[in-house]
Short mmCIF file of C-alpha atoms in Angstrom, two decimals:
data_model
loop_
_atom_site.label_atom_id
_atom_site.label_comp_id
_atom_site.label_asym_id
_atom_site.label_seq_id
_atom_site.Cartn_x
_atom_site.Cartn_y
_atom_site.Cartn_z
CA MET H 1 0.15 -0.19 -0.10
CA ASP H 2 1.53 3.36 -0.41
CA GLU H 3 1.22 5.29 2.52
CA ARG H 4 0.83 8.67 1.05
CA PHE H 5 -2.70 7.71 0.06
CA GLY H 6 -3.86 6.47 3.56
CA PHE H 7 -6.40 3.71 2.49
CA GLY H 8 -7.86 2.46 5.66
CA ALA H 9 -11.26 2.82 7.57
CA HIS H 10 -9.67 5.90 9.76
CA PHE H 11 -6.63 7.99 9.66
CA VAL H 12 -4.56 10.52 11.27
CA ILE H 13 -3.17 13.02 8.79
CA LEU H 14 -0.20 14.62 8.49
CA MET H 15 0.95 17.70 6.46
CA GLU H 16 4.57 18.40 5.79
CA GLU H 17 5.85 20.18 3.40
CA ASN H 18 2.37 19.67 1.11
CA TRP H 19 2.78 15.90 1.34
CA THR H 20 0.62 13.54 3.54
CA LYS H 21 2.67 11.14 5.42
CA ALA H 22 1.26 8.46 7.77
CA ILE H 23 1.66 4.84 9.21
CA LEU H 24 -0.65 2.02 9.32
CA VAL H 25 -1.15 0.75 12.51
CA ASN H 26 -3.58 -1.95 13.55
CA GLY H 27 -5.56 -1.44 10.68
CA LYS H 28 -5.28 2.43 11.43
CA MET H 29 -3.61 5.17 9.80
CA GLU H 30 -1.41 6.94 12.52
CA LEU H 31 1.35 9.58 12.57
CA PRO H 32 4.81 9.71 14.60
CA ALA H 33 3.88 11.91 17.54
CA ALA H 34 6.97 14.32 17.47
CA ARG H 35 6.70 18.00 16.88
CA ARG H 36 3.97 17.83 13.91
CA LYS H 37 1.12 19.39 13.15
CA ILE H 38 -1.62 16.38 13.35
CA ILE H 39 -5.13 17.26 11.99
CA SER H 40 -7.54 14.07 12.61
CA SER H 41 -10.31 13.09 10.40
CA SER H 42 -12.52 10.64 9.74
CA VAL H 43 -13.23 9.19 6.29
CA ASP H 44 -15.38 5.84 5.15
CA VAL H 45 -13.64 3.93 2.51
CA ASN H 46 -16.28 1.36 1.07
CA GLY H 47 -15.94 -2.00 -0.71
CA ARG H 48 -15.29 -0.29 -4.03
CA GLY H 49 -12.52 2.29 -2.34
CA GLU H 50 -14.49 4.78 -2.41
CA ALA H 51 -13.86 7.48 0.05
CA ARG H 52 -16.89 9.23 2.00
CA ILE H 53 -16.51 11.88 4.52
CA ARG H 54 -18.11 11.55 8.08
CA GLY H 55 -19.77 14.06 10.30
CA GLY H 56 -20.94 17.29 9.68
CA LYS H 57 -20.77 18.74 6.41
CA SER H 58 -20.93 22.48 5.66
CA VAL H 59 -22.98 24.23 2.84
CA ASP H 60 -23.69 22.02 -0.26
CA PHE H 61 -21.57 24.59 -2.42
CA ARG H 62 -22.49 23.33 -5.80
CA ASN H 63 -25.97 24.38 -5.48
CA LYS H 64 -25.11 27.65 -4.04
CA LEU H 65 -22.20 28.89 -6.05
CA ILE H 66 -23.46 27.32 -9.49
CA VAL H 67 -23.93 29.41 -12.76
CA ASN H 68 -27.06 28.16 -13.45
CA PRO H 69 -27.22 26.92 -16.96
CA GLY H 70 -29.43 29.44 -19.13
CA GLN H 71 -29.76 31.96 -16.62
CA LYS H 72 -27.64 35.58 -16.35
CA LEU H 73 -25.23 35.94 -13.95
CA ARG H 74 -24.95 39.22 -12.30
CA LEU H 75 -21.79 39.39 -10.15
CA LYS H 76 -23.00 41.95 -8.05
CA ASP H 77 -25.37 39.76 -6.41
CA VAL H 78 -22.57 37.73 -5.36
CA ASP H 79 -20.71 38.38 -2.16
CA PRO H 80 -17.09 38.09 -2.69
CA SER H 81 -16.71 37.73 1.47
CA PHE H 82 -18.97 35.20 2.09
CA LYS H 83 -17.52 32.74 4.44
CA GLY H 84 -20.52 30.16 4.73
CA GLN H 85 -21.27 28.91 8.21
CA HIS H 86 -17.59 29.11 9.43
CA GLU H 87 -16.41 32.01 11.47
CA SER H 88 -12.69 31.87 10.91
CA GLN H 89 -9.91 30.46 9.13
CA GLU H 90 -9.08 28.19 12.15
CA ALA H 91 -12.80 26.80 12.49
CA ALA H 92 -12.62 25.46 8.41
CA ALA H 93 -9.42 24.11 8.83
CA PRO H 94 -10.26 20.73 10.05
CA GLU H 95 -13.35 20.62 6.88
CA LEU H 96 -10.83 21.80 4.68
CA GLU H 97 -8.26 18.73 5.62
CA ARG H 98 -11.01 16.29 5.19
CA TYR H 99 -11.64 17.14 1.73
CA ARG H 100 -8.08 18.15 0.55
CA GLN H 101 -7.43 14.11 1.77
CA LYS H 102 -10.67 12.88 0.37
CA LEU H 103 -8.98 14.22 -3.30
CA VAL H 104 -6.04 12.37 -2.35
CA GLN H 105 -7.62 9.48 -2.28
CA LEU H 106 -9.89 10.20 -5.49
CA GLN H 107 -6.89 10.81 -7.23
CA ALA H 108 -5.52 7.50 -6.40
CA LEU H 109 -8.61 5.77 -7.80
CA LEU H 110 -8.60 8.15 -10.71
CA TYR H 111 -5.11 6.92 -11.85
CA ALA H 112 -5.79 3.30 -10.83
CA GLU H 113 -8.79 3.15 -13.23
CA LYS H 114 -8.12 5.33 -15.93
CA GLU H 115 -11.63 5.21 -16.90
CA HIS H 116 -11.94 9.12 -16.58
CA ALA H 117 -10.20 12.15 -16.65
CA VAL H 118 -10.74 15.54 -14.67
CA LEU H 119 -10.05 18.95 -15.83
CA ILE H 120 -10.16 22.23 -13.27
CA VAL H 121 -10.44 25.56 -14.75
CA LEU H 122 -9.52 28.98 -12.79
CA GLN H 123 -10.09 31.74 -14.32
CA GLY H 124 -10.02 35.47 -11.92
CA MET H 125 -8.87 38.78 -11.91
CA ASP H 126 -5.07 39.48 -11.00
CA ALA H 127 -4.33 38.44 -7.36
CA SER H 128 -7.47 36.28 -7.03
CA GLY H 129 -6.04 33.60 -5.69
CA LYS H 130 -5.43 31.04 -8.79
CA ASP H 131 -1.89 30.06 -8.00
CA GLY H 132 -2.83 29.92 -3.85
CA THR H 133 -5.63 27.58 -4.98
CA ILE H 134 -3.62 25.24 -6.64
CA LYS H 135 -1.08 25.16 -3.92
CA HIS H 136 -3.53 24.99 -1.15
CA VAL H 137 -6.17 22.53 -2.81
CA PHE H 138 -3.90 20.24 -4.95
CA GLY H 139 -0.79 20.77 -3.33
CA ALA H 140 -1.14 17.28 -1.71
CA LEU H 141 -1.96 15.62 -5.00
CA ASN H 142 0.47 12.56 -6.37
CA PRO H 143 2.58 14.77 -9.20
CA GLN H 144 2.39 11.20 -11.03
CA GLY H 145 -1.17 11.76 -12.63
CA ALA H 146 -1.46 15.63 -12.22
CA SER H 147 -0.53 18.89 -14.05
CA ALA H 148 -1.13 22.20 -14.39
CA ALA H 149 -0.36 24.44 -17.07
CA ALA H 150 -0.51 28.39 -17.09
CA PHE H 151 -2.09 30.22 -20.00
CA LYS H 152 -0.33 34.04 -20.42
CA GLN H 153 -0.39 35.86 -23.45
CA PRO H 154 -0.41 33.72 -26.51
CA THR H 155 2.74 33.70 -28.76
CA PRO H 156 3.38 34.44 -32.20
CA ILE H 157 2.65 30.74 -33.08
CA GLU H 158 -0.41 30.36 -31.02
CA LEU H 159 -2.01 33.40 -32.56
CA ASP H 160 -1.50 31.83 -36.00
CA HIS H 161 -3.74 28.95 -34.88
CA ASP H 162 -7.30 29.41 -33.84
CA PHE H 163 -7.62 30.24 -30.23
CA LEU H 164 -8.40 26.73 -28.73
CA TRP H 165 -5.24 25.21 -30.52
CA ARG H 166 -2.77 26.04 -27.80
CA VAL H 167 -5.25 24.37 -24.69
CA HIS H 168 -6.14 21.32 -26.33
CA PRO H 169 -2.63 19.49 -25.67
CA HIS H 170 -3.26 20.37 -22.19
CA ALA H 171 -6.33 18.45 -21.49
CA PRO H 172 -6.15 15.64 -19.42
CA PRO H 173 -5.71 11.75 -20.51
CA LYS H 174 -7.82 9.24 -19.06
CA GLY H 175 -6.47 8.96 -15.23
CA TRP H 176 -5.42 12.43 -14.63
CA LEU H 177 -6.54 15.28 -13.14
CA ALA H 178 -5.32 18.89 -14.92
CA ILE H 179 -5.20 22.60 -13.93
CA PHE H 180 -5.63 25.39 -15.98
CA ASN H 181 -4.28 28.45 -14.75
CA ARG H 182 -6.44 30.97 -16.84
CA SER H 183 -7.41 29.50 -19.76
CA HIS H 184 -9.35 29.33 -23.16
CA TYR H 185 -11.36 31.98 -22.06
CA GLU H 186 -8.98 34.67 -21.95
CA ASP H 187 -10.06 35.15 -25.24
CA VAL H 188 -13.36 35.82 -24.91
CA LEU H 189 -12.47 38.10 -21.55
CA ALA H 190 -9.07 39.72 -22.29
CA THR H 191 -9.34 40.09 -25.92
CA ARG H 192 -12.77 41.39 -25.72
CA VAL H 193 -11.98 43.99 -23.23
CA HIS H 194 -9.37 45.16 -24.99
CA LYS H 195 -11.40 45.33 -28.21
CA LEU H 196 -9.16 42.79 -30.03
CA VAL H 197 -11.98 41.20 -31.07
CA ASP H 198 -15.90 42.49 -31.22
CA LYS H 199 -19.12 41.04 -29.47
CA PRO H 200 -20.32 39.05 -32.18
CA THR H 201 -17.16 37.21 -32.29
CA CYS H 202 -17.10 36.50 -29.07
CA THR H 203 -20.74 35.13 -29.43
CA ALA H 204 -19.07 32.47 -32.15
CA ARG H 205 -16.22 31.64 -29.56
CA TYR H 206 -18.68 30.84 -26.92
CA ASP H 207 -20.17 28.20 -29.53
CA LEU H 208 -16.82 26.83 -30.04
CA ILE H 209 -16.01 26.52 -26.47
CA ARG H 210 -18.98 24.79 -25.85
CA ALA H 211 -18.62 22.68 -28.40
CA PHE H 212 -15.02 22.04 -27.40
CA GLU H 213 -15.87 21.10 -23.67
CA ARG H 214 -18.51 18.90 -25.04
CA GLY H 215 -16.15 16.89 -26.89
CA LEU H 216 -14.08 16.19 -23.74
CA LYS H 217 -17.11 15.61 -21.78
CA GLU H 218 -18.23 12.84 -24.13
CA SER H 219 -14.33 11.56 -24.29
CA GLY H 220 -14.84 11.00 -20.36
CA THR H 221 -13.57 14.15 -19.10
CA THR H 222 -15.21 15.91 -15.72
CA ILE H 223 -14.74 19.63 -16.27
CA LEU H 224 -15.44 22.31 -13.17
CA LYS H 225 -14.85 25.85 -14.05
CA PHE H 226 -14.10 28.47 -11.17
CA PHE H 227 -14.33 32.08 -11.21
CA LEU H 228 -12.32 33.25 -8.16
CA HIS H 229 -14.32 35.99 -7.43
CA ILE H 230 -12.46 39.04 -5.60
CA SER H 231 -13.84 43.02 -4.82
CA LYS H 232 -11.73 45.74 -6.72
CA GLU H 233 -10.57 46.66 -3.31
CA GLU H 234 -9.54 43.38 -1.85
CA GLN H 235 -7.14 43.02 -5.27
CA LEU H 236 -5.65 46.37 -4.36
CA ALA H 237 -4.82 45.14 -0.59
CA ARG H 238 -3.20 42.23 -2.06
CA PHE H 239 -1.28 44.42 -4.71
CA GLY H 240 -0.22 46.03 -1.62
CA LYS H 241 1.31 43.15 0.11
CA ARG H 242 3.20 41.99 -2.65
CA LEU H 243 5.21 45.19 -2.79
CA ASP H 244 6.06 44.67 0.98
CA ASP H 245 7.15 40.95 0.31
CA PRO H 246 10.37 40.46 -1.15
CA LEU H 247 9.58 37.10 -2.06
CA ARG H 248 6.51 37.91 -3.79
CA ASN H 249 7.65 41.03 -5.71
CA TRP H 250 8.40 39.02 -8.97
CA LYS H 251 4.74 38.54 -9.62
CA ILE H 252 4.29 42.56 -9.71
CA SER H 253 3.62 43.97 -13.28
CA GLU H 254 2.85 47.00 -14.84
CA SER H 255 -0.82 45.58 -16.22
CA ASP H 256 -1.79 45.15 -12.43
CA TYR H 257 -2.58 48.76 -12.55
CA SER H 258 -3.12 49.19 -16.12
CA GLU H 259 -5.80 46.90 -16.13
CA ARG H 260 -7.70 48.17 -12.84
CA PRO H 261 -9.61 51.06 -14.92
CA LEU H 262 -11.13 48.52 -16.97
CA TRP H 263 -12.61 46.31 -14.14
CA ASP H 264 -16.11 47.18 -14.91
CA ALA H 265 -15.65 46.23 -18.79
CA TYR H 266 -14.01 43.02 -17.14
CA MET H 267 -17.25 42.20 -15.21
CA GLU H 268 -19.48 42.69 -17.80
CA ALA H 269 -17.35 40.33 -20.06
CA ILE H 270 -17.06 37.74 -17.40
CA GLU H 271 -20.58 38.15 -16.80
CA ASP H 272 -21.48 37.44 -20.44
CA ALA H 273 -18.98 34.14 -20.95
CA LEU H 274 -19.81 32.61 -17.83
CA SER H 275 -23.82 32.83 -18.53
CA ALA H 276 -23.08 31.53 -21.75
CA THR H 277 -20.97 28.85 -21.33
CA SER H 278 -21.94 27.48 -18.02
CA THR H 279 -23.62 24.17 -19.04
CA PRO H 280 -24.49 20.61 -17.36
CA ASP H 281 -21.51 19.10 -19.10
CA ALA H 282 -19.03 21.96 -18.13
CA PRO H 283 -20.66 23.95 -14.80
CA TRP H 284 -19.10 27.53 -13.94
CA TYR H 285 -19.14 28.26 -9.92
CA VAL H 286 -18.57 31.57 -8.78
CA ILE H 287 -16.35 31.34 -5.65
CA PRO H 288 -16.47 34.10 -3.37
CA ALA H 289 -12.67 34.86 -2.92
CA ASN H 290 -11.76 37.74 -0.42
CA ARG H 291 -11.03 34.98 2.15
CA LYS H 292 -8.84 32.64 1.06
CA TRP H 293 -9.36 30.00 3.48
CA PHE H 294 -13.12 29.86 2.23
CA ARG H 295 -12.11 29.77 -1.31
CA ASN H 296 -10.15 26.74 -0.77
CA LEU H 297 -12.90 25.09 1.39
CA ALA H 298 -15.49 25.93 -1.65
CA VAL H 299 -13.38 24.47 -4.41
CA SER H 300 -12.38 21.73 -2.37
CA GLN H 301 -15.38 20.69 -1.32
CA ILE H 302 -16.89 20.81 -5.23
CA VAL H 303 -14.12 18.75 -6.62
CA ALA H 304 -14.22 16.15 -4.22
CA ASP H 305 -18.04 15.84 -4.41
CA THR H 306 -18.12 15.90 -8.09
CA VAL H 307 -15.49 13.65 -8.46
CA GLU H 308 -16.81 11.20 -6.13
CA GLU H 309 -20.19 10.93 -7.94
CA LEU H 310 -18.30 8.98 -10.95
CA GLY H 311 -18.34 6.03 -8.92
CA MET H 312 -14.30 4.88 -9.31
CA SER H 313 -13.33 1.71 -8.16
CA PHE H 314 -9.91 0.22 -8.34
CA PRO H 315 -9.34 -2.37 -11.04
CA LYS H 316 -9.21 -5.98 -10.63
CA PRO H 317 -5.81 -7.36 -10.93
CA SER H 318 -4.71 -8.69 -14.46
CA VAL H 319 -2.53 -11.50 -12.79
CA ASP H 320 -3.50 -14.79 -10.52
CA LEU H 321 -2.94 -13.62 -7.25
CA SER H 322 -2.77 -17.25 -6.16
CA ASP H 323 -0.01 -18.07 -8.71
CA ILE H 324 1.79 -14.65 -7.59
CA ARG H 325 1.68 -15.46 -4.06
CA ARG H 326 3.21 -19.00 -4.11
CA LYS H 327 6.09 -17.14 -6.59
CA TYR H 328 6.49 -14.49 -3.47
CA HIS H 329 6.83 -17.44 -0.97
CA ALA H 330 8.80 -19.29 -2.96
CA ALA H 331 11.16 -16.50 -3.37
CA VAL H 332 11.38 -15.91 0.09
CA ARG H 333 11.97 -19.08 1.03
CA GLU H 334 15.16 -18.69 -1.39
CA GLU H 335 16.48 -15.86 -0.14
CA ASN H 336 16.03 -17.27 3.51
CA ASN H 337 17.92 -20.34 2.34
CA LYS H 338 20.72 -18.09 0.73
CA GLU H 339 21.11 -16.16 3.94
CA LYS H 340 21.30 -19.45 6.14
CA GLY H 341 24.03 -21.00 3.59
CA LYS H 342 25.71 -17.73 3.75
CA ALA H 343 25.52 -17.76 7.61
CA GLY H 344 26.63 -20.89 7.76
CA ARG H 345 29.94 -20.64 5.75
CA GLN H 346 30.77 -17.31 8.35
CA GLU H 347 30.67 -19.64 11.17
CA LYS H 348 32.48 -22.47 9.21
CA SER H 349 35.26 -19.99 8.61
CA ALA H 350 35.20 -18.59 11.44
CA LYS H 351 35.81 -22.02 13.26
CA ALA H 352 38.49 -22.96 10.77
CA GLN H 353 40.54 -19.57 11.72
CA ASP H 354 40.41 -20.42 15.43
#
């Protein structure tokens, strides 16, 4: 058993440098005690290997935060400081950790079964927390089976192709979870705001996007799209923190400030794009993101609950386990005999020297 995935009826979790470590003791996942931050969680794993969280559950964010297909989104109706039923980051931490660990288990199933793929799309204004979401929600995943792609301004070669050309190669194969940090939606958002394309062109691109995502869905990819919604005031506050933090100075750019006067135009473009492209096959969720901890909780819950519904299970072994077990025991006996023979020769040699 891969100890990082913690398959068992009950386990305790250790987060250390974004990786999960645990030890199987008497049928339970437990941790060494010394000087580590330990967060307890109870997770059922049924006979098919499915992870299900026990205990209390927060608001169902899939229903509350979804952009309902066919309805017009109004971002003014979404409070970017919404925090659910939790009053603080500390209060939400155990639930967030449960969902993070649930994602770890589900990714193991996803990778083993290789019947499904998962695509996570993150969009948001500058400083909305796309990088932070990847780190804090998905940071414990096994890199063997996960990928992240960031889409910045297109290169000259990319501009010579259709706007979907550069993103399609990064779509996940079966068994993988892929994250898009920005995405093909830049070509109906930034391009529209900067008047590189007109509204009729954007409308035509909505059709192409829906067709593209429908094709991915029909090929076995579950698509979840998140708009990380922060206020204009919160964005400026985060820009200030970047100025004061030498470790984050590298994120500062002139566009941080040249784009701010275009805020309202971006909000209008976002409302139109999300309203036009939120479908049952590829829904959009508007995530209140002024509070980073709530952003992480909402995204992790939506992803975990959706992927769980795929009903994945570990594949049956492709070999005869009885035959393999016989070969294993034969190999063990052979090694033991070698060790006994080696020990006997050493003892005989020692007596001869005496």
